CSV table of C-alpha atoms and ligand atoms in Angstrom, one decimal:
chain,number,residue,atom,x,y,z
A,1,MET,CA,116.1,-83.2,-77.6
A,2,THR,CA,113.5,-82.8,-79.7
A,3,HIS,CA,112.9,-79.5,-81.9
A,4,LYS,CA,109.8,-78.7,-79.3
A,5,ASP,CA,113.1,-78.8,-76.2
A,6,PHE,CA,115.5,-76.7,-78.7
A,7,ARG,CA,113.3,-74.2,-79.6
A,8,LYS,CA,112.6,-73.7,-75.5
A,9,ARG,CA,115.8,-73.3,-75.3
A,10,TYR,CA,116.2,-71.4,-78.3
A,11,LEU,CA,113.9,-68.3,-76.8
A,12,CYS,CA,115.9,-68.8,-72.9
A,13,LEU,CA,119.4,-68.5,-74.8
A,14,GLN,CA,118.4,-65.8,-76.8
A,15,GLN,CA,118.1,-63.3,-73.1
A,16,THR,CA,120.5,-64.4,-71.6
A,17,ASN,CA,123.1,-63.9,-74.5
A,18,ARG,CA,121.2,-60.9,-75.8
A,19,ALA,CA,123.1,-60.0,-72.1
A,20,MET,CA,126.0,-61.3,-72.8
A,21,ASN,CA,126.5,-59.6,-75.6
A,22,THR,CA,127.5,-62.0,-78.4
A,23,LYS,CA,128.2,-60.7,-81.9
A,24,ILE,CA,128.4,-62.6,-85.1
A,25,LEU,CA,130.2,-63.0,-88.1
A,26,ILE,CA,129.4,-64.7,-91.2
A,27,ILE,CA,131.9,-65.2,-94.0
A,28,GLY,CA,130.6,-66.4,-96.7
A,29,ALA,CA,126.6,-66.2,-95.5
A,30,CYS,CA,125.2,-66.6,-98.9
A,31,GLY,CA,126.5,-70.2,-99.3
A,32,GLN,CA,124.6,-73.4,-99.2
A,33,ILE,CA,125.0,-74.1,-95.2
A,34,GLY,CA,125.2,-69.8,-94.6
A,35,THR,CA,122.3,-69.3,-95.8
A,36,GLU,CA,120.4,-71.4,-93.4
A,37,LEU,CA,123.2,-70.5,-90.5
A,38,THR,CA,122.5,-66.9,-90.8
A,39,LYS,CA,118.3,-67.0,-90.9
A,40,LYS,CA,118.6,-69.2,-87.7
A,41,LEU,CA,121.1,-66.6,-85.5
A,42,ARG,CA,119.8,-64.2,-86.6
A,43,ASN,CA,116.7,-66.2,-84.6
A,44,ILE,CA,118.7,-66.6,-81.8
A,45,TYR,CA,120.4,-63.6,-81.1
A,46,GLY,CA,118.8,-61.4,-82.7
A,47,VAL,CA,119.2,-59.4,-86.8
A,48,GLU,CA,121.1,-56.1,-85.1
A,49,ASN,CA,123.5,-59.2,-83.3
A,50,VAL,CA,125.0,-61.1,-86.6
A,51,ILE,CA,126.4,-59.3,-89.7
A,52,ALA,CA,126.3,-61.8,-92.6
A,53,SER,CA,129.3,-61.4,-95.5
A,54,ASP,CA,130.6,-62.8,-98.4
A,55,ILE,CA,131.7,-61.7,-101.7
A,56,ARG,CA,129.0,-62.0,-103.8
A,57,LYS,CA,125.9,-59.6,-103.2
A,58,LEU,CA,123.0,-62.0,-104.2
A,59,ASN,CA,119.4,-61.0,-103.6
A,60,ASN,CA,118.7,-63.1,-101.0
A,61,ASP,CA,117.1,-62.9,-97.1
A,62,VAL,CA,120.6,-63.1,-96.3
A,63,VAL,CA,121.5,-60.2,-98.0
A,64,ASN,CA,117.8,-58.2,-97.6
A,65,GLU,CA,116.8,-59.5,-94.5
A,66,GLY,CA,119.8,-58.0,-91.9
A,67,ILE,CA,122.9,-56.7,-91.7
A,68,PHE,CA,125.1,-57.5,-95.2
A,69,GLU,CA,128.6,-56.4,-95.9
A,70,VAL,CA,130.5,-57.5,-98.2
A,71,VAL,CA,134.0,-59.1,-97.5
A,72,ASN,CA,136.9,-61.2,-98.9
A,73,ALA,CA,137.6,-63.9,-96.3
A,74,LEU,CA,141.8,-63.5,-98.1
A,75,ASP,CA,141.6,-60.4,-96.8
A,76,PHE,CA,143.2,-60.4,-93.6
A,77,ASN,CA,142.5,-56.2,-92.8
A,78,GLN,CA,138.9,-56.1,-94.8
A,79,ILE,CA,137.9,-58.2,-91.9
A,80,GLU,CA,139.7,-57.3,-88.4
A,81,HIS,CA,138.5,-54.3,-90.2
A,82,LEU,CA,134.6,-55.5,-89.5
A,83,VAL,CA,135.5,-56.7,-86.2
A,84,GLU,CA,135.9,-54.0,-84.8
A,85,GLN,CA,133.4,-51.8,-86.2
A,86,TYR,CA,131.0,-54.6,-85.2
A,87,GLN,CA,133.0,-55.1,-82.3
A,88,VAL,CA,131.9,-59.0,-83.4
A,89,THR,CA,132.5,-62.0,-80.5
A,90,ASP,CA,132.0,-64.6,-82.4
A,91,VAL,CA,133.0,-65.8,-86.0
A,92,TYR,CA,130.8,-68.4,-88.4
A,93,LEU,CA,134.0,-68.5,-91.1
A,94,MET,CA,131.9,-70.7,-94.5
A,95,ALA,CA,133.5,-69.3,-97.0
A,96,ALA,CA,135.5,-72.1,-98.6
A,97,LEU,CA,136.0,-74.1,-102.1
A,98,LEU,CA,134.3,-77.2,-101.9
A,99,SER,CA,135.4,-80.2,-102.9
A,100,ALA,CA,135.0,-81.1,-106.9
A,101,THR,CA,135.1,-77.3,-107.3
A,102,ALA,CA,139.0,-77.2,-105.4
A,103,GLU,CA,140.1,-80.3,-107.8
A,104,LYS,CA,139.8,-78.0,-110.6
A,105,ASN,CA,142.4,-75.7,-109.1
A,106,PRO,CA,143.7,-76.8,-106.9
A,107,ALA,CA,145.7,-74.1,-106.3
A,108,PHE,CA,143.3,-71.5,-105.2
A,109,ALA,CA,140.8,-73.9,-103.4
A,110,TRP,CA,144.5,-74.2,-100.3
A,111,ASP,CA,145.4,-70.7,-100.3
A,112,LEU,CA,141.2,-69.6,-99.8
A,113,ASN,CA,140.9,-72.6,-97.4
A,114,MET,CA,143.8,-71.9,-95.6
A,115,ASN,CA,144.4,-68.1,-95.3
A,116,SER,CA,140.8,-67.6,-94.6
A,117,LEU,CA,141.4,-69.9,-91.2
A,118,PHE,CA,144.8,-67.7,-90.7
A,119,HIS,CA,143.1,-65.2,-91.0
A,120,VAL,CA,140.1,-65.9,-88.3
A,121,LEU,CA,142.3,-68.0,-85.8
A,122,ASN,CA,145.1,-65.3,-85.6
A,123,LEU,CA,142.0,-62.5,-85.0
A,124,ALA,CA,141.5,-64.4,-82.2
A,125,LYS,CA,145.4,-64.7,-80.9
A,126,ALA,CA,145.2,-61.0,-81.0
A,127,LYS,CA,141.6,-61.9,-79.0
A,128,LYS,CA,140.2,-59.5,-80.9
A,129,ILE,CA,137.3,-62.3,-81.3
A,130,LYS,CA,136.7,-64.8,-78.6
A,131,LYS,CA,134.9,-68.1,-80.4
A,132,ILE,CA,134.9,-69.7,-83.8
A,133,PHE,CA,133.4,-72.1,-85.5
A,134,TRP,CA,135.8,-73.3,-88.7
A,135,PRO,CA,133.1,-76.8,-90.5
A,136,SER,CA,135.9,-79.3,-91.9
A,137,SER,CA,134.3,-82.8,-94.1
A,138,ILE,CA,134.5,-86.3,-93.5
A,139,ALA,CA,137.1,-85.6,-96.9
A,140,VAL,CA,139.7,-85.6,-94.4
A,141,PHE,CA,139.8,-88.8,-94.6
A,142,GLY,CA,141.2,-90.9,-97.8
A,143,PRO,CA,141.5,-94.1,-99.4
A,144,THR,CA,143.3,-95.9,-96.2
A,145,THR,CA,141.0,-94.7,-94.2
A,146,PRO,CA,138.6,-97.7,-91.9
A,147,ARG,CA,135.3,-96.6,-94.4
A,148,HIS,CA,132.5,-98.4,-92.4
A,149,ASN,CA,132.2,-96.5,-89.2
A,150,THR,CA,135.0,-94.2,-89.7
A,151,PRO,CA,136.1,-93.6,-85.9
A,152,GLN,CA,136.5,-90.0,-84.2
A,153,TYR,CA,140.6,-90.9,-84.1
A,154,THR,CA,141.5,-93.1,-87.2
A,155,ILE,CA,143.7,-93.2,-90.2
A,156,MET,CA,143.8,-90.1,-92.2
A,157,GLU,CA,144.8,-89.9,-96.0
A,158,PRO,CA,142.8,-87.6,-98.3
A,159,SER,CA,143.2,-87.6,-102.0
A,160,THR,CA,141.4,-84.4,-102.3
A,161,VAL,CA,143.4,-80.3,-102.9
A,162,TYR,CA,140.0,-80.3,-100.2
A,163,GLY,CA,140.5,-82.9,-97.7
A,164,ILE,CA,144.1,-81.8,-97.9
A,165,SER,CA,143.4,-78.5,-96.9
A,166,LYS,CA,140.6,-79.3,-94.6
A,167,GLN,CA,143.0,-81.5,-92.8
A,168,SER,CA,145.4,-78.8,-92.1
A,169,GLY,CA,143.1,-76.7,-91.2
A,170,GLU,CA,142.6,-78.8,-88.4
A,171,ARG,CA,145.9,-79.5,-87.5
A,172,TRP,CA,145.8,-76.1,-87.2
A,173,CYS,CA,142.9,-75.0,-84.9
A,174,GLU,CA,143.8,-77.7,-82.3
A,175,TYR,CA,147.8,-75.7,-82.6
A,176,TYR,CA,146.6,-72.3,-82.4
A,177,HIS,CA,144.6,-74.0,-80.0
A,178,ASN,CA,146.2,-75.7,-77.3
A,179,ILE,CA,148.6,-72.9,-77.8
A,180,TYR,CA,147.7,-69.4,-78.2
A,181,GLY,CA,144.3,-70.6,-76.0
A,182,VAL,CA,142.1,-70.2,-78.8
A,183,ASP,CA,138.2,-71.1,-78.6
A,184,VAL,CA,137.8,-72.9,-81.9
A,185,ARG,CA,135.7,-75.1,-82.6
A,186,SER,CA,134.7,-77.6,-85.6
A,187,ILE,CA,132.5,-80.4,-87.3
A,188,ARG,CA,133.2,-82.8,-90.3
A,189,TYR,CA,130.1,-82.0,-91.9
A,190,PRO,CA,129.2,-85.1,-94.0
A,191,GLY,CA,127.0,-84.5,-97.2
A,192,LEU,CA,124.0,-81.7,-96.4
A,193,ILE,CA,121.0,-81.9,-98.1
A,194,SER,CA,118.4,-79.0,-97.7
A,195,TRP,CA,115.6,-77.3,-100.0
A,196,SER,CA,116.3,-73.5,-100.1
A,197,THR,CA,119.7,-73.1,-101.6
A,198,GLU,CA,121.4,-75.5,-103.9
A,199,PRO,CA,125.0,-76.6,-103.1
A,200,GLY,CA,128.1,-75.1,-103.9
A,201,GLY,CA,129.8,-77.7,-105.9
A,202,GLY,CA,130.3,-81.1,-103.1
A,203,THR,CA,130.8,-84.6,-104.9
A,204,THR,CA,127.4,-85.2,-102.6
A,205,ASP,CA,125.1,-82.8,-104.1
A,206,TYR,CA,123.3,-85.6,-105.7
A,207,ALA,CA,121.9,-86.1,-103.4
A,208,VAL,CA,120.0,-82.3,-103.9
A,209,ASP,CA,119.7,-82.3,-107.4
A,210,ILE,CA,117.8,-85.8,-107.8
A,211,TYR,CA,114.7,-84.8,-105.7
A,212,HIS,CA,115.1,-80.8,-108.0
A,213,LYS,CA,114.6,-83.3,-111.2
A,214,ALA,CA,112.5,-86.3,-109.8
A,215,LEU,CA,109.6,-82.8,-109.2
A,216,GLU,CA,110.9,-81.6,-112.5
A,217,ASN,CA,111.8,-84.1,-115.1
A,218,GLY,CA,110.3,-87.6,-113.0
A,219,THR,CA,113.8,-89.1,-114.4
A,220,TYR,CA,118.2,-87.9,-112.9
A,221,GLU,CA,121.0,-89.0,-114.6
A,222,CYS,CA,122.9,-89.4,-111.5
A,223,PHE,CA,127.1,-88.5,-111.6
A,224,LEU,CA,127.8,-91.0,-108.5
A,225,SER,CA,126.8,-95.4,-108.9
A,226,GLU,CA,124.6,-96.7,-107.5
A,227,GLU,CA,125.8,-98.6,-104.9
A,228,THR,CA,128.0,-95.4,-103.7
A,229,ALA,CA,127.0,-94.8,-99.4
A,230,LEU,CA,128.0,-92.0,-98.4
A,231,PRO,CA,127.1,-89.9,-94.8
A,232,MET,CA,124.5,-87.5,-95.6
A,233,MET,CA,122.6,-85.2,-92.7
A,234,TYR,CA,119.7,-83.1,-93.5
A,235,MET,CA,120.2,-79.3,-93.1
A,236,ASP,CA,118.2,-78.6,-90.3
A,237,ASP,CA,120.1,-81.1,-88.4
A,238,ALA,CA,123.6,-79.8,-89.1
A,239,ILE,CA,122.2,-75.9,-88.4
A,240,ARG,CA,121.4,-77.5,-85.1
A,241,ALA,CA,124.8,-78.9,-84.9
A,242,THR,CA,126.5,-76.3,-85.8
A,243,ILE,CA,124.6,-74.0,-83.1
A,244,GLU,CA,124.8,-76.9,-80.0
A,245,ILE,CA,128.1,-77.0,-80.5
A,246,MET,CA,128.9,-73.6,-80.3
A,247,GLN,CA,127.0,-73.1,-77.6
A,248,ALA,CA,128.9,-76.0,-75.4
A,249,PRO,CA,129.7,-75.3,-72.0
A,250,ALA,CA,134.0,-74.6,-73.5
A,251,GLU,CA,135.4,-77.6,-71.0
A,252,ASN,CA,133.0,-80.7,-72.7
A,253,ILE,CA,134.6,-79.5,-76.3
A,254,HIS,CA,137.7,-82.2,-75.7
A,255,VAL,CA,138.0,-82.2,-79.4
A,256,ARG,CA,140.1,-79.4,-80.8
A,257,SER,CA,140.2,-80.5,-84.2
A,258,SER,CA,137.0,-81.8,-85.5
A,259,TYR,CA,134.0,-83.6,-84.4
A,260,ASN,CA,132.6,-86.4,-86.6
A,261,LEU,CA,129.5,-85.7,-87.0
A,262,GLY,CA,126.9,-88.4,-87.9
A,263,GLY,CA,123.8,-88.7,-90.1
A,264,VAL,CA,122.4,-91.2,-92.1
A,265,SER,CA,124.0,-93.5,-94.9
A,266,PHE,CA,122.8,-94.2,-98.1
A,267,THR,CA,123.4,-95.2,-102.0
A,268,PRO,CA,121.9,-93.4,-105.0
A,269,LYS,CA,119.7,-96.8,-105.4
A,270,GLU,CA,118.2,-96.4,-101.7
A,271,ILE,CA,117.6,-92.4,-101.8
A,272,ALA,CA,116.0,-93.1,-105.7
A,273,GLN,CA,113.5,-96.2,-104.6
A,274,GLU,CA,113.0,-93.8,-101.0
A,275,ILE,CA,111.7,-91.6,-103.8
A,276,LYS,CA,109.8,-93.7,-105.4
A,277,LYS,CA,107.2,-94.2,-102.7
A,278,HIS,CA,106.5,-90.7,-103.3
A,279,ILE,CA,107.4,-90.4,-107.5
A,280,PRO,CA,105.8,-94.3,-108.6
A,281,SER,CA,106.9,-93.2,-112.0
A,282,PHE,CA,110.7,-92.1,-111.4
A,283,THR,CA,113.8,-93.1,-112.9
A,284,ILE,CA,118.0,-93.0,-112.3
A,285,THR,CA,120.3,-93.6,-114.6
A,286,TYR,CA,123.8,-93.7,-113.4
A,287,LYS,CA,126.4,-92.1,-114.8
A,288,PRO,CA,129.8,-91.6,-112.9
A,289,ASP,CA,132.4,-88.6,-113.7
A,290,PHE,CA,135.0,-88.0,-112.0
A,291,ARG,CA,133.4,-88.1,-108.8
A,292,GLN,CA,132.9,-91.2,-108.7
A,293,LYS,CA,136.6,-91.0,-107.7
A,294,ILE,CA,136.6,-88.4,-104.2
A,295,ALA,CA,133.6,-89.9,-103.5
A,296,ASP,CA,135.6,-93.5,-103.6
A,297,SER,CA,138.1,-92.2,-100.8
A,298,TRP,CA,135.8,-90.8,-98.2
A,299,PRO,CA,134.3,-93.0,-95.4
A,300,ALA,CA,131.0,-95.3,-96.3
A,301,SER,CA,129.6,-93.8,-93.2
A,302,ILE,CA,130.9,-92.4,-89.7
A,303,ASP,CA,130.9,-93.2,-85.8
A,304,ASP,CA,130.3,-89.9,-83.8
A,305,THR,CA,129.8,-92.0,-80.9
A,306,VAL,CA,132.3,-88.6,-78.9
A,307,ALA,CA,130.3,-85.7,-80.4
A,308,GLN,CA,127.5,-87.5,-78.8
A,309,LYS,CA,129.7,-88.0,-75.7
A,310,ASP,CA,131.1,-84.2,-75.7
A,311,TRP,CA,127.9,-81.4,-76.5
A,312,ASN,CA,124.8,-84.6,-76.4
A,313,TRP,CA,125.0,-84.3,-80.1
A,314,LYS,CA,122.4,-86.7,-81.5
A,315,HIS,CA,121.0,-86.7,-85.3
A,316,GLU,CA,117.0,-86.2,-85.9
A,317,PHE,CA,116.6,-86.7,-89.6
A,318,ASP,CA,116.4,-90.5,-91.4
A,319,LEU,CA,117.0,-91.1,-95.2
A,320,ALA,CA,112.7,-91.6,-94.8
A,321,ALA,CA,111.7,-88.5,-92.6
A,322,MET,CA,114.1,-85.7,-95.3
A,323,THR,CA,112.5,-87.2,-98.3
A,324,VAL,CA,109.3,-86.1,-96.7
A,325,ASP,CA,110.5,-82.9,-95.9
A,326,MET,CA,111.9,-81.4,-99.4
A,327,ILE,CA,109.4,-83.2,-100.9
A,328,GLU,CA,107.3,-81.1,-99.3
A,329,HIS,CA,109.0,-78.0,-99.4
A,330,LEU,CA,110.4,-78.4,-103.3
A,331,LYS,CA,106.2,-79.1,-104.4
B,1,NAD,N1,127.2,-78.2,-97.8
B,1,NAD,C1,128.5,-79.6,-97.0
B,1,NAD,O1,127.6,-80.1,-98.0
B,1,NAD,C2,130.0,-79.4,-96.8
B,1,NAD,C3,130.2,-80.7,-96.3
B,1,NAD,C4,131.0,-80.9,-95.4
B,1,NAD,C5,131.8,-79.2,-94.7
B,1,NAD,N2,131.3,-78.5,-95.6
B,1,NAD,C6,132.1,-77.2,-96.0
B,1,NAD,O2,131.1,-76.2,-95.2
B,1,NAD,C7,131.3,-74.8,-95.7
B,1,NAD,C8,130.6,-74.1,-96.6
B,1,NAD,O3,130.3,-74.7,-97.3
B,1,NAD,P1,128.5,-74.7,-98.5
B,1,NAD,O4,128.4,-76.1,-98.8
B,1,NAD,O5,127.2,-73.6,-97.4
B,1,NAD,O6,129.4,-74.0,-99.5
B,1,NAD,P2,129.2,-73.1,-100.8
B,1,NAD,O7,130.3,-72.8,-102.0
B,1,NAD,O8,127.4,-73.3,-100.5
B,1,NAD,O9,129.1,-71.7,-100.4
B,1,NAD,C9,130.8,-70.6,-99.2
B,1,NAD,C10,130.3,-69.0,-99.5
B,1,NAD,O10,131.1,-68.7,-99.6
B,1,NAD,C11,131.7,-67.8,-100.6
B,1,NAD,N3,133.2,-67.0,-100.6
B,1,NAD,C12,133.4,-68.1,-101.6
B,1,NAD,N4,134.5,-67.2,-100.9
B,1,NAD,C13,134.8,-66.5,-101.0
B,1,NAD,C14,135.3,-65.4,-99.9
B,1,NAD,N5,136.7,-65.0,-100.9
B,1,NAD,N6,135.3,-64.2,-99.3
B,1,NAD,C15,133.5,-64.7,-98.9
B,1,NAD,N7,133.2,-64.9,-98.8
B,1,NAD,C16,134.0,-66.3,-100.0
B,1,NAD,C17,130.8,-67.8,-101.4
B,1,NAD,O11,130.3,-67.1,-102.5
B,1,NAD,C18,129.7,-69.1,-100.9
B,1,NAD,O12,128.2,-68.0,-100.7
B,1,NAD,C19,132.6,-74.6,-96.7
B,1,NAD,O13,133.8,-74.2,-95.0
B,1,NAD,C20,132.8,-76.5,-96.8
B,1,NAD,O14,134.0,-77.4,-97.3
B,1,NAD,C21,130.3,-79.0,-96.5
């Protein structure tokens, strides 16, 4: 589907959704994905139908351009109160501790990533909300997973606390769907690249930082080695995928753990070469740190044919298009 078709569908759905009284709560709305998602959901569903929330109240569009509430995703009562107050139907749970940060505080990462999910799943089980979006990650895979073109169903032995929490989350989502009929939908996001928001402490953060440093200093020191291929996706594609999976008919969603989502796959060397096409003097050096070990345990590329078949997923941005857009916006 082209951007134009997608926009047309948005406008059409906007009317229908308002009529259907969709009320959305985004938890973790001030993060890298939440910021973009909030903007898009407000466009589609109307500012009055989207409640953004986060534990941090920043001075940004998420807070200033619509309804915003401070909430702690670990506090069931707070979430339940918001759900009742605004008659929320759909929850997008974006609050989590990401891969690199989670390794520094494993117990807290487990607590936040798991219990926030249980709170939302239990609200759906109690029929207080209708639909949940919960993001998983390529971190669910591990060193024993086939690295190239990683299939939807394969060996999953994650070796990071983040990956363990995401894989457990996937199992619980599927369980709540099978046993309690909860309509929960999920995507295994690859590393996400965006120009408007800072990444939140993941292993793929270098692929955002490199553009900033290329424009600021003309040079970048990368914390991964030059040949480390990882699956990545431009934020526009990721937001579109999130909204498309939530808008797909329930009967099309056959995977209730989480869908593989492919975008592009590249190494630090390849992204540097692409940047050089726009900034010929750009240089890169490599100084791998603890994140190299995390990256080495993840797939290099992802097979997302199941998402393509079930809800017509198709990514649009490749490395070249992403680089043009990033540089244009950051300039
Ligand atoms: N960004 C990526 O590349 C990527 C890749 C795979 C999966 N994901 C997943 O997508 C989701 C969102 O990721 P992101 O990159 O936007 O993360 P982020 O760290 O940028 O944002 C998370 C947001 O959650 C908020 N938060 C943290 N603790 C909270 C709490 N107790 N209560 C309420 N809010 C709280 C933070 O303040 C922050 O604004 C996460 O589940 C993450 O695991 C992200």
